[in-house]
Amino acid sequence: MGYRVKLDIFEGPFDLLLYLIRKHEVDIYDIPIHHITQQFLEYLDLMKMLDLEIAGEFIEMVAILMNIKARMLLPKSVFADENDIDDPRTELVERLLEYKKFKEAAREMSEFEEKRRHLFARQYIFQPPETKEISTEVYLQNVSLFD
């Protein structure tokens, strides 16, 4: 279960919030990033352990949201000198699509692991074929030099 956000306009998983922002169903102007950050810090305190990978991903996504929000709030002329004239949400959309691919791959691997968990292979023990010993006495009894 991932991190859940509780805001006046949205309550649910953080991934879903990012998805709704991407689909323009939630306005980026209505997202209080300070509240999200405060809730996440409380969440970390409740967990009583800091998983740096999860915290790093969260901080990266909040930084992207802050960057998008700053670009949307500032006049377009501020960014006229930069080469980055594109919509600031484009990078977020690209990251979300990449994240979706990894999440789907992780789900498929989890399903594969779950299926394989219930399979048990029989251990193969190599047994060479049995050989019959041939008695040489029987053949040599009736042999002479003149045969």
Coordinates of C-alpha atoms in Angstrom, one line a residue:
M1 CA 0.0 0.0 0.0
G2 CA 1.4 3.4 -1.0
Y3 CA 1.4 6.7 0.6
R4 CA -2.1 8.3 0.9
V5 CA -2.8 12.0 0.6
K6 CA -5.7 13.8 2.4
L7 CA -6.6 17.2 1.0
D8 CA -9.8 19.3 0.8
I9 CA -10.1 18.4 -2.9
F10 CA -8.7 14.9 -2.9
E11 CA -8.2 11.9 -0.7
G12 CA -6.4 8.8 -2.0
P13 CA -3.1 7.4 -3.1
F14 CA -0.3 9.8 -4.1
D15 CA 0.0 8.0 -7.5
L16 CA -3.6 8.7 -8.2
L17 CA -3.2 12.4 -7.4
L18 CA -0.3 12.6 -9.9
Y19 CA -2.4 10.8 -12.5
L20 CA -5.3 13.1 -12.0
I21 CA -3.0 16.2 -12.4
R22 CA -1.7 14.7 -15.6
K23 CA -5.2 14.2 -16.9
H24 CA -6.1 17.8 -15.9
E25 CA -8.9 16.5 -13.7
V26 CA -7.3 18.1 -10.6
D27 CA -5.9 21.6 -11.0
I28 CA -2.3 22.0 -10.0
Y29 CA -3.1 25.4 -8.5
D30 CA -5.4 23.7 -6.0
I31 CA -2.7 21.4 -4.6
P32 CA -1.2 22.6 -1.3
I33 CA 2.2 21.0 -1.5
H34 CA 3.0 22.1 2.1
H35 CA 0.1 20.0 3.4
I36 CA 1.3 17.0 1.3
T37 CA 4.8 17.3 2.6
Q38 CA 3.6 17.7 6.2
Q39 CA 1.4 14.6 5.9
F40 CA 4.3 12.6 4.5
L41 CA 6.6 13.6 7.4
E42 CA 3.9 12.5 9.8
Y43 CA 3.6 9.3 7.8
L44 CA 7.3 8.7 8.2
D45 CA 7.1 9.3 11.9
L46 CA 4.3 6.8 12.2
M47 CA 6.3 4.2 10.3
K48 CA 9.2 4.7 12.7
M49 CA 11.6 3.8 9.9
L50 CA 13.0 5.8 7.1
D51 CA 13.2 4.0 3.8
L52 CA 15.5 6.3 1.9
E53 CA 14.4 4.9 -1.5
I54 CA 10.7 5.7 -0.8
A55 CA 11.5 9.1 0.8
G56 CA 13.8 10.0 -2.1
E57 CA 11.1 9.2 -4.7
F58 CA 8.6 11.2 -2.7
I59 CA 10.9 14.2 -2.5
E60 CA 11.6 14.0 -6.2
M61 CA 7.9 14.0 -7.0
V62 CA 7.2 16.9 -4.7
A63 CA 10.1 18.9 -6.2
I64 CA 8.6 18.2 -9.7
L65 CA 5.2 19.4 -8.5
M66 CA 6.7 22.5 -7.0
N67 CA 8.6 23.2 -10.2
I68 CA 5.4 22.8 -12.2
K69 CA 3.4 25.0 -9.8
A70 CA 6.1 27.7 -9.9
R71 CA 6.2 27.7 -13.7
M72 CA 2.4 27.9 -13.9
L73 CA 2.3 30.8 -11.4
L74 CA 5.0 32.9 -13.0
P75 CA 4.4 34.9 -16.1
K76 CA 5.5 33.3 -19.4
S77 CA 8.0 36.2 -20.0
V78 CA 10.2 34.9 -17.1
F79 CA 10.9 31.7 -19.1
A80 CA 11.3 33.4 -22.5
D81 CA 15.1 33.4 -22.1
E82 CA 15.3 29.6 -21.4
N83 CA 15.3 26.9 -24.0
D84 CA 12.6 25.1 -22.0
I85 CA 9.4 26.7 -23.4
D86 CA 7.4 23.5 -23.3
D87 CA 4.5 23.0 -20.9
P88 CA 6.1 22.2 -17.5
R89 CA 3.7 19.3 -17.0
T90 CA 5.3 17.5 -20.0
E91 CA 8.1 16.2 -17.9
L92 CA 5.7 15.0 -15.2
V93 CA 3.7 13.2 -17.8
E94 CA 6.8 11.5 -19.2
R95 CA 7.9 10.4 -15.7
L96 CA 4.4 9.1 -14.9
L97 CA 4.4 7.1 -18.1
E98 CA 7.8 5.6 -17.3
Y99 CA 6.6 5.0 -13.7
K100 CA 3.5 3.2 -15.0
K101 CA 5.7 0.9 -17.2
F102 CA 7.8 -0.1 -14.2
K103 CA 4.8 -0.6 -12.0
E104 CA 3.2 -2.8 -14.6
A105 CA 6.5 -4.8 -15.0
A106 CA 6.6 -5.2 -11.2
R107 CA 3.0 -6.4 -11.1
E108 CA 3.7 -9.0 -13.9
M109 CA 6.8 -10.2 -12.0
S110 CA 4.8 -10.5 -8.8
E111 CA 2.1 -12.5 -10.6
F112 CA 4.8 -14.8 -12.1
E113 CA 6.4 -15.3 -8.7
E114 CA 3.0 -16.1 -7.2
K115 CA 2.3 -18.7 -9.8
R116 CA 5.7 -20.2 -9.5
R117 CA 5.4 -20.3 -5.7
H118 CA 2.9 -23.1 -6.0
L119 CA 5.0 -25.3 -8.3
F120 CA 7.4 -27.8 -7.0
A121 CA 9.8 -29.6 -9.2
R122 CA 10.7 -33.2 -8.6
Q123 CA 14.4 -33.6 -8.0
Y124 CA 16.0 -35.6 -10.8
I125 CA 18.4 -38.3 -9.7
F126 CA 20.5 -39.8 -12.5
Q127 CA 20.6 -43.6 -12.4
P128 CA 22.7 -45.3 -15.0
P129 CA 21.0 -48.2 -16.8
E130 CA 21.6 -51.6 -15.3
T131 CA 24.1 -53.7 -17.2
K132 CA 24.0 -57.5 -17.2
E133 CA 27.3 -59.2 -16.7
I134 CA 28.0 -61.7 -19.5
S135 CA 29.6 -64.9 -18.4
T136 CA 32.7 -65.6 -20.5
E137 CA 33.0 -69.2 -19.3
V138 CA 30.1 -70.4 -21.4
Y139 CA 31.5 -69.1 -24.6
L140 CA 35.0 -70.3 -24.1
Q141 CA 34.2 -73.9 -23.1
N142 CA 33.4 -75.0 -26.6
V143 CA 36.1 -73.1 -28.4
S144 CA 39.2 -74.9 -29.8
L145 CA 42.1 -73.9 -31.9
F146 CA 40.7 -75.4 -35.0
D147 CA 37.4 -73.5 -34.9

